Coordinates of C-alpha atoms in Angstrom, one line a residue:
X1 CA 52.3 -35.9 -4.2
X2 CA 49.3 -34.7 -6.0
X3 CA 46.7 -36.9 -7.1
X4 CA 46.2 -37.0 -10.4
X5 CA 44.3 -40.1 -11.3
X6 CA 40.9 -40.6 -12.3
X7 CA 39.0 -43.8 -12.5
X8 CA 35.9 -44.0 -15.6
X9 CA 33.7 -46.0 -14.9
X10 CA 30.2 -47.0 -17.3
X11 CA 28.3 -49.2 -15.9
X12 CA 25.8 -50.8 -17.5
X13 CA 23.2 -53.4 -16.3
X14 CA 25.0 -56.0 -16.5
X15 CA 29.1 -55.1 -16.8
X16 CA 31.1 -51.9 -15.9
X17 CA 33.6 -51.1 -18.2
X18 CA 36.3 -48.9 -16.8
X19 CA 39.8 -47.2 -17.3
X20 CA 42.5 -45.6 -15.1
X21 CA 43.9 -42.4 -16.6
X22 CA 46.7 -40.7 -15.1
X23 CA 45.9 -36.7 -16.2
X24 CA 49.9 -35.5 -16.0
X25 CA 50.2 -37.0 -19.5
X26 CA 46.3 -38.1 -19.9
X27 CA 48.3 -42.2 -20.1
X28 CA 46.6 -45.4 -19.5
X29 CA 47.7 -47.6 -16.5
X30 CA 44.7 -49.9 -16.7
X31 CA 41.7 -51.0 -18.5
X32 CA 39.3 -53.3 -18.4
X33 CA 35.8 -54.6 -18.5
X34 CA 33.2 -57.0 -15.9
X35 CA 30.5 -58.8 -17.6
X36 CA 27.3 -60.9 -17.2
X37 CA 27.0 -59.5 -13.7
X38 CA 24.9 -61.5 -11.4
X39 CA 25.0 -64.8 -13.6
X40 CA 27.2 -67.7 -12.5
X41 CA 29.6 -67.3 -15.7
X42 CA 30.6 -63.8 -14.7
X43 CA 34.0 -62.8 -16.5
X44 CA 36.5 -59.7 -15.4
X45 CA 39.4 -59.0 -17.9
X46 CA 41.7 -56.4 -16.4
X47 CA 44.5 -55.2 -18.5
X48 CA 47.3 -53.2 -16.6
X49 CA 48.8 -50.8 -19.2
X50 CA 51.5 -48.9 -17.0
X51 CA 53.5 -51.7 -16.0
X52 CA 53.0 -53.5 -19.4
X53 CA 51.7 -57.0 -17.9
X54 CA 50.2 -58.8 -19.9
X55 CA 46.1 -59.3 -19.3
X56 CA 45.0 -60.9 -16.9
X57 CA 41.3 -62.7 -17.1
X58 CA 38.9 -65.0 -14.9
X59 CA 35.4 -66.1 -14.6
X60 CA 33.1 -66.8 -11.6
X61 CA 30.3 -65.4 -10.1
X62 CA 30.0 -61.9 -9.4
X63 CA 26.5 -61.2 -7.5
X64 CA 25.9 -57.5 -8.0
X65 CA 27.5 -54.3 -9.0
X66 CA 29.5 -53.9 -5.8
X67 CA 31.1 -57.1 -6.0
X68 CA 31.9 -56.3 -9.2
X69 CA 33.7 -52.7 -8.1
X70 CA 35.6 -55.1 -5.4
X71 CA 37.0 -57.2 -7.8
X72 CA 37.9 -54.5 -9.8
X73 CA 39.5 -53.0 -7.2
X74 CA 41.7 -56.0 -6.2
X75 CA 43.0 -56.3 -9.3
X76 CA 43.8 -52.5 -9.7
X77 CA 45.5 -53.3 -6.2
X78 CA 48.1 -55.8 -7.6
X79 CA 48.9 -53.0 -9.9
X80 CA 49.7 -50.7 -6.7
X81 CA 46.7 -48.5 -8.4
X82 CA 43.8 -49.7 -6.1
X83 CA 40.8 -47.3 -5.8
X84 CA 41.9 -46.5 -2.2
X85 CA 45.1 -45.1 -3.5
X86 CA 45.8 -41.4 -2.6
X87 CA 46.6 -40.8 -6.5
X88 CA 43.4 -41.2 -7.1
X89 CA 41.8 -37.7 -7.7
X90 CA 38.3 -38.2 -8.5
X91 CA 36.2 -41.1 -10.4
X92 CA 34.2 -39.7 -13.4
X93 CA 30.9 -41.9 -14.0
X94 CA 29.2 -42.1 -17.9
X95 CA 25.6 -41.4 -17.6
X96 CA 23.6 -41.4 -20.9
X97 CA 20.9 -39.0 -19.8
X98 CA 21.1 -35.8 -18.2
X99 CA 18.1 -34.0 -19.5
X100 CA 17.9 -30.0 -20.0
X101 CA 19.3 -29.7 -16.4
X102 CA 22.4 -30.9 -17.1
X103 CA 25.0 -29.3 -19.2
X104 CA 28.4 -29.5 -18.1
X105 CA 29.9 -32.6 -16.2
X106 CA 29.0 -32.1 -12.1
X107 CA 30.2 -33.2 -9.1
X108 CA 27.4 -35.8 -8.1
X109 CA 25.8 -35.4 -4.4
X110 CA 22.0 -36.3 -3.0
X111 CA 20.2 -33.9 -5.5
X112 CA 22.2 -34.6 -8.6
X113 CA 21.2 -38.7 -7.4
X114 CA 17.8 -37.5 -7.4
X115 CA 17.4 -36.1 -11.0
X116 CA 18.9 -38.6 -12.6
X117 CA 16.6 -40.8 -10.9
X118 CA 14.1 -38.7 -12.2
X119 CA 15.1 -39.0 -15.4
X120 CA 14.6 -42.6 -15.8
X121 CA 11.1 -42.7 -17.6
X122 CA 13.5 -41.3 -20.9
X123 CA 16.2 -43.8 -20.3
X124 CA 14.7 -47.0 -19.0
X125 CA 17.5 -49.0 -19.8
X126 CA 20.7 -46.7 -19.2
X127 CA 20.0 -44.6 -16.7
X128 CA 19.1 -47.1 -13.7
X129 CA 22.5 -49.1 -14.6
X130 CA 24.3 -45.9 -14.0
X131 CA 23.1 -44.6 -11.0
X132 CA 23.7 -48.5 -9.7
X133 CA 27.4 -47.9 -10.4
X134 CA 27.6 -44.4 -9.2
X135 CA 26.1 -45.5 -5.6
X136 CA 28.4 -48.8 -5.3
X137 CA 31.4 -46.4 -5.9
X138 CA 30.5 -43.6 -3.5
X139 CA 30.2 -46.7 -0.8
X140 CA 33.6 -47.6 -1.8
X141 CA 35.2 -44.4 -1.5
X142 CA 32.9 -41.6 0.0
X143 CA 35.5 -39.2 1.0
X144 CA 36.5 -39.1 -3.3
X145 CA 34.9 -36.6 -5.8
X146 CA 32.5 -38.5 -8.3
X147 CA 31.4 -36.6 -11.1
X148 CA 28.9 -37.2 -13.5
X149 CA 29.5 -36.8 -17.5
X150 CA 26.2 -37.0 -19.8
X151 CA 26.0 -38.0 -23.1
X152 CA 23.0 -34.9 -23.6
X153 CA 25.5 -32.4 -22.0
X154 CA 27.6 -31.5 -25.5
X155 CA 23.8 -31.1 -27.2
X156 CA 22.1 -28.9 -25.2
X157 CA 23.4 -25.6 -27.0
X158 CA 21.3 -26.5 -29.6
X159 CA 18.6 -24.0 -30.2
X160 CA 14.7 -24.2 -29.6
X161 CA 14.0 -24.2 -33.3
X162 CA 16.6 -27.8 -33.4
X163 CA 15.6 -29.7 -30.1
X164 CA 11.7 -29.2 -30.0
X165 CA 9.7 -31.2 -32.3
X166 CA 6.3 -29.7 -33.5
X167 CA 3.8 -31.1 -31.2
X168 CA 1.8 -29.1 -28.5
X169 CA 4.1 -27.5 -26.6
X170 CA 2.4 -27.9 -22.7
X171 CA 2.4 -31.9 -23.5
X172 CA 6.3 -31.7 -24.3
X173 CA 7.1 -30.0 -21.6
X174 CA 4.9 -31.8 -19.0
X175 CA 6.1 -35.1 -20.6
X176 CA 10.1 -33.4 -21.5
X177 CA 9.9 -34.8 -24.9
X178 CA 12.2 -32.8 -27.0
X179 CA 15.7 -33.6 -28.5
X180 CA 18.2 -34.6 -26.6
X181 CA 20.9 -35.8 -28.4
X182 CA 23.5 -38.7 -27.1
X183 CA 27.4 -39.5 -27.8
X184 CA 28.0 -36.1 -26.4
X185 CA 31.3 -37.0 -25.3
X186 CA 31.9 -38.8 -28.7
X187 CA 31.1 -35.9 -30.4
X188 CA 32.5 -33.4 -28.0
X189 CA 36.1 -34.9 -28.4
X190 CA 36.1 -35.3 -32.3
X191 CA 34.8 -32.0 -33.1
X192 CA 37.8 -30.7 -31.1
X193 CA 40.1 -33.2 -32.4
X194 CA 39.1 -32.5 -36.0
X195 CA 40.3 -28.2 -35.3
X196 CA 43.3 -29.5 -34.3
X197 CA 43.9 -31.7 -37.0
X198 CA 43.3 -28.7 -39.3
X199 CA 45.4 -26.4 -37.1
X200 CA 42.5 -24.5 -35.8
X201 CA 41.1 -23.8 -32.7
X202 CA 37.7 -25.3 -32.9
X203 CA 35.3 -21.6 -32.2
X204 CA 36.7 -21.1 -36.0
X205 CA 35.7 -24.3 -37.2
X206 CA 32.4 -25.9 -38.2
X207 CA 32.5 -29.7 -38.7
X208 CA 29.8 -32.5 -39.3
X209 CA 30.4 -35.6 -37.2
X210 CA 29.7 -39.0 -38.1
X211 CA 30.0 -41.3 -35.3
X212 CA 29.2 -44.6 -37.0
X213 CA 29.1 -47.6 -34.6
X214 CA 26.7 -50.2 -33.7
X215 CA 24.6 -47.4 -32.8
X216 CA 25.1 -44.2 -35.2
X217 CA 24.6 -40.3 -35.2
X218 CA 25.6 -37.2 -36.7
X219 CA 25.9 -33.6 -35.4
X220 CA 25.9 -30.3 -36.7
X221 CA 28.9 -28.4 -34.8
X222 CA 29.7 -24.7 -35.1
X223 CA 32.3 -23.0 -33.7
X224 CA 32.5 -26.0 -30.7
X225 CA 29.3 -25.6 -30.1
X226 CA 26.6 -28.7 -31.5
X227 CA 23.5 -26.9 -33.3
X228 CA 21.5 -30.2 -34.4
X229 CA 22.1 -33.5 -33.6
X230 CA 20.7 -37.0 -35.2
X231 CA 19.8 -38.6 -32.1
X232 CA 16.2 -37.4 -30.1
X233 CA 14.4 -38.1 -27.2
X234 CA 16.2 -41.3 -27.3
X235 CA 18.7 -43.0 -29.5
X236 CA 16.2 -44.5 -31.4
X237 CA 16.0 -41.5 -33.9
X238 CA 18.1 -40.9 -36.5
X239 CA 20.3 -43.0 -39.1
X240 CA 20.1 -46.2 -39.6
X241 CA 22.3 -48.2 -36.8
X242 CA 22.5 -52.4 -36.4
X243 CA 19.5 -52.7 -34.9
X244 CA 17.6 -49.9 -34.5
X245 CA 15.6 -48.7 -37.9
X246 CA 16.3 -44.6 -37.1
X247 CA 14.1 -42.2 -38.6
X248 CA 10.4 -43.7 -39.3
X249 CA 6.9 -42.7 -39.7
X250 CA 5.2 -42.3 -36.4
X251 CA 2.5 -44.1 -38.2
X252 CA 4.4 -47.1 -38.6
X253 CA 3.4 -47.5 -34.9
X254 CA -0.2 -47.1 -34.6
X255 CA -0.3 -49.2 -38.0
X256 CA 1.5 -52.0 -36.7
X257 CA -0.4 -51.8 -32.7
X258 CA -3.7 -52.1 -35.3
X259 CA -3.4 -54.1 -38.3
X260 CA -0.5 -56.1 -36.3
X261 CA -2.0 -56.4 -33.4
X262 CA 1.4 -55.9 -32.1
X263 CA 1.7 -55.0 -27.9
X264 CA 3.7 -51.2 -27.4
X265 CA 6.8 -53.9 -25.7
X266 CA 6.4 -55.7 -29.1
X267 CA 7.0 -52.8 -31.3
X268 CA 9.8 -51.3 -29.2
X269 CA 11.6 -54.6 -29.2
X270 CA 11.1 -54.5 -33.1
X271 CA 12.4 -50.9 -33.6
X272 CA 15.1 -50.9 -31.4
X273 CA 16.6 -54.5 -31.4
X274 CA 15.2 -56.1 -34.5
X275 CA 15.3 -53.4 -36.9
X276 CA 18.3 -51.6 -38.6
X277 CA 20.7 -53.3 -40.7
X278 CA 19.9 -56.4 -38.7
X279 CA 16.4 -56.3 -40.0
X280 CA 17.2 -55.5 -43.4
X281 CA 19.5 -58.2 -44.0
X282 CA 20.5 -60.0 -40.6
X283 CA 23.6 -58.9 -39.8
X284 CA 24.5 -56.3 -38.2
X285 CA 28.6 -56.4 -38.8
X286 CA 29.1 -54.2 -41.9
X287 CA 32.6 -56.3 -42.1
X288 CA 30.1 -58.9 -43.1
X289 CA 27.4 -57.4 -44.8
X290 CA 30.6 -55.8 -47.0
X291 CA 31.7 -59.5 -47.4
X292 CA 28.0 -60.6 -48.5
X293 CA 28.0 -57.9 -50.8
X294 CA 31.4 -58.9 -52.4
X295 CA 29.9 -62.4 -53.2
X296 CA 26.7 -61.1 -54.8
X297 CA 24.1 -61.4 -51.8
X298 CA 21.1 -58.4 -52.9
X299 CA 20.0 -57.9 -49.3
X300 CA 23.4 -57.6 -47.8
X301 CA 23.5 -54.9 -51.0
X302 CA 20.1 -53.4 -50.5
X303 CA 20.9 -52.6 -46.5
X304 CA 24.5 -50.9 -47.4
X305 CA 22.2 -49.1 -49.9
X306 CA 19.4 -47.7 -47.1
X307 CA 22.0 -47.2 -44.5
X308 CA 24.2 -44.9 -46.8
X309 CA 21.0 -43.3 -48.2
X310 CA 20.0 -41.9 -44.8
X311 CA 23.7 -41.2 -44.1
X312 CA 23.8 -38.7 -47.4
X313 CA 20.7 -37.3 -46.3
X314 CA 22.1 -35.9 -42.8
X315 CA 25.2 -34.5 -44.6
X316 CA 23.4 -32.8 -46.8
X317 CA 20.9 -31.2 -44.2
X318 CA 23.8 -30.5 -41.8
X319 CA 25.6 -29.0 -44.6
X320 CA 22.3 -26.7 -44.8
X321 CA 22.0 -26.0 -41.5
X322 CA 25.7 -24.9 -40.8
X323 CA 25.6 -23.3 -44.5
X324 CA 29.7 -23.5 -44.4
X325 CA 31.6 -26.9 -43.8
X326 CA 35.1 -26.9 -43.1
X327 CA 35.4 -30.8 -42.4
X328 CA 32.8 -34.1 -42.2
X329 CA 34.8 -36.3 -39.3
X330 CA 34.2 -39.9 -39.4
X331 CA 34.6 -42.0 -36.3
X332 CA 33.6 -45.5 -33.6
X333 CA 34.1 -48.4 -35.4
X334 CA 32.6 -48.4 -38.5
X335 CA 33.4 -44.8 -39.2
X336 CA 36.7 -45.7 -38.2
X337 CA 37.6 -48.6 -40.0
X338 CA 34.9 -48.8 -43.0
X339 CA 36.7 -47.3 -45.9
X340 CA 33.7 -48.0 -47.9
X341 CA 31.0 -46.4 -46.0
X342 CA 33.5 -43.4 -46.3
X343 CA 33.7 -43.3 -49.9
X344 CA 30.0 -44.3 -50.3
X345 CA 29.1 -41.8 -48.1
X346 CA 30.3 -38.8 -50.2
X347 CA 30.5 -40.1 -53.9
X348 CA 28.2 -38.2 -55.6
X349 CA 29.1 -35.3 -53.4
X350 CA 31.7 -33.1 -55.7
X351 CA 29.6 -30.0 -56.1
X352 CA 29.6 -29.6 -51.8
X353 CA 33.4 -29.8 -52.1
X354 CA 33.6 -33.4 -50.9
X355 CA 35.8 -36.2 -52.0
X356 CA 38.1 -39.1 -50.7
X357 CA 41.5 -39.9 -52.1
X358 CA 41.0 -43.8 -52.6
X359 CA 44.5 -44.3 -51.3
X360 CA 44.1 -42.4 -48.2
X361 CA 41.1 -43.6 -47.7
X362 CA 42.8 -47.5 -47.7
X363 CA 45.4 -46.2 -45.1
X364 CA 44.1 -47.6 -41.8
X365 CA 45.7 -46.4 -38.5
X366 CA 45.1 -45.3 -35.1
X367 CA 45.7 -41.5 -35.2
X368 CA 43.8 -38.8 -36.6
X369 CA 44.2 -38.3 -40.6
X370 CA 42.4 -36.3 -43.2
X371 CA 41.6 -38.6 -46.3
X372 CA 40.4 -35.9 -48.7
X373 CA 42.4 -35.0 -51.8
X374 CA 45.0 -31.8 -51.3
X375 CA 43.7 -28.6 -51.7
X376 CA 40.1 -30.4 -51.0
X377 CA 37.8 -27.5 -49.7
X378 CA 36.4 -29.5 -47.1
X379 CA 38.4 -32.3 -45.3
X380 CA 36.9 -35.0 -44.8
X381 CA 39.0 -37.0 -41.8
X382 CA 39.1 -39.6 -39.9
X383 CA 39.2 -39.0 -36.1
X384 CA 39.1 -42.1 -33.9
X385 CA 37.2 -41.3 -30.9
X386 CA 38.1 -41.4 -27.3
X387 CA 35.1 -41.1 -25.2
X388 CA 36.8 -42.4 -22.0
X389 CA 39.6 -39.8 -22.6
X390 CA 36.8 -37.3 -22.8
X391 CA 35.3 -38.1 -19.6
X392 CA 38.5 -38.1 -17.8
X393 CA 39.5 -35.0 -19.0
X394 CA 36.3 -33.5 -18.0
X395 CA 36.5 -35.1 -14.5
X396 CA 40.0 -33.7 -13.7
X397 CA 39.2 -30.1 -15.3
X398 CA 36.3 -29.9 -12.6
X399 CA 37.8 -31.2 -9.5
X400 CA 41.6 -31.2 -10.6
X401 CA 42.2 -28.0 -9.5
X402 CA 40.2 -28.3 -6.2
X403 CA 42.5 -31.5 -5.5
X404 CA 44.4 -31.6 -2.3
X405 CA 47.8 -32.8 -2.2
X406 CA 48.2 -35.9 -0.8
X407 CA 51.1 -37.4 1.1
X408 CA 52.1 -41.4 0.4
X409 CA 52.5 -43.9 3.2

């Protein structure tokens, strides 16, 4: 039989999340997620879709990422879908940061190791996790394809004019500070998924993606290609998220390292975990901050306010910058199931051609729907992203058709 499986794995520095696919009919026959690696309380959750068990869950220690891989692998065995099976055609690995170098998924050998390695210094925190993951799964399974999909890849056919910023050029490159651009594979998928929802093929279609989750970014697509993107050198830029503050002064830095006499670890800490809507107003759950909001509180008000301020302000300059808009796409979990950040988001909006039906926009659900009036000249949808789908798909297309037969036992 052929093997048409592919394990994703994202391993971050303390969990792996992962999924089985099977790429005949791109179905789910597992799922899960490891946490709190190397801590006593360590807790798998393996869910096994394809023979619609119920889940199954434990806790214990789990030393390091390859004990972690081992257990996940022993519960993929009761399944009959261990990673040892001959099904399996290749395991496809999330890695936030590929750089410039990077800009398709690739099959990951010693060099490939080495750059993202290299890359570190502009992903401190993502970057090490991922390569810790990719190295515990090539010891399980050395003779299997393992391909690396980057969150950058998607963004780097934006032009020069988009990813530089406008600071001397030899100390960007020496220091490769420039745009970069994450949720590639986010924003990959729902670009496409929002053509096919219009009945288009997506080179004929230009769409503004809002990718609205705990962290948040937009991007500027044209014809399946991203021009501009929300996100920078890292994911601090941009709109406002739950804890990181997005766009701000540079200044605000040197102010607060003087006046403050705040350390650089200080001020990161402050703009990237204490900063956002969970500065503004403590909470980062817009399910709560709506709640707040419904019972009078004027800071939970005030941070909806910022956060769709800055939101406007993208969809206006990526309506600039593409100068025609077929569809805005909302998507991740607040995009996905925020009706009002939807309708807050474009009220106000008429004269660009944008508008929500309120009743459509109520409608939840797990498929792909437009919620823009009939006869609306742009749609504005709602495309629930599949990032794991995405990588999958990638994976197979590059080894898929390199994939041997294999024979069962």
């Amino acid at each position: 039989m052929t093997a048409t499986r592919v394990l994703v794995l994202n391993s971050g520095s303390s969990s792996v999340k992962y999924q089985l696919l099977d790429m005949r009919d791109s179905s789910r026959l597992a799922v899960g997620l490891v946490e709190r690696i190397g801590e006593e309380t360590s807790r798998l959750k393996h869910t096994p879709l394809a023979s619609g068990g119920g889940a199954r869950e434990w806790t214990g220690p789990i030393a390091d990422h390859d004990a972690a891989l081992k257990a996940v692998s022993a519960e993929l065995a009761k399944d009959g879908l261990g990673i040892d099976s001959p099904e399996l055609a290749a395991i496809g690995h999330r890695v936030v940061h590929g750089g410039k170098r990077f800009t398709e998924p690739t099959v990951i050998d010693d060099a490939v190791l080495a750059e993202i390695e290299r890359l570190i210094p502009v992903a401190p925190l993502h970057n090490p996790a991922n390569l810790t993951g990719i190295r515990t799964a090539m010891g399980l399974r050395p003779d299997l394809p393992q391909v690396a999909v980057f969150d950058t890849a998607f963004h780097t056919t934006m032009p020069e004019s988009a990813a530089r910023y406008a600071i001397d050029v030899e100390t960007a490159d020496r220091h490769r500070i420039r745009r970069y651009g994450f949720h590639g594979t986010s924003h990959a998928y729902v670009s496409r998924a929002t053509a096919k929802l219009l009945g288009k093929a997506p080179e004929d279609v230009n769409v503004i993606v809002l990718h609205l989750g705990n962290g948040a970014s937009a991007s500027a697509v044209r014809g399946g290609e991203c021009v501009d993107t929300s996100m920078g050198l890292t994911p601090l830029e941009g709109l406002v998220m739950g804890t990181r503050s997005g766009d701000t002064d540079p200044a605000v830095i040197f102010h607060l390292a003087r006046v403050g006499e705040m350390s650089i670890a200080e001020i990161d800490t402050l703009l990237n975990k204490k900063s956002g809507l969970i500065g503004l107003c403590g909470d980062n759950d817009m399910r709560e901050i709506r709640r707040r909001i419904d019972e009078g509180d004027e800071r939970a008000q005030l941070a909806f306010d910022i956060y769709i301020h800055r939101l406007k302000k993208y969809i206006g300059a990526y309506y600039a910058v593409l100068g025609r808009v077929d569809a805005i796409a909302f998507t991740a979990g607040v995009g996905e199931n925020a009706a009002p950040v939807r309708e807050a988001a474009v009220a106000g909006l008429e004269q660009l051609g944008l508008a929500v039906d309120a009743g459509l926009n109520a409608v939840r659900g797990d498929e792909p729907r437009l919620i823009s009036p009939p006869g609306a000249r742009v749609a504005v949808a709602v495309v629930p992203t599949d990032e794991e789908l995405e990588i999958a798909t990638q994976t197979y297309a590059l080894v898929g058709e390199n994939t041997v037969e294999a024979t069962a036992e």
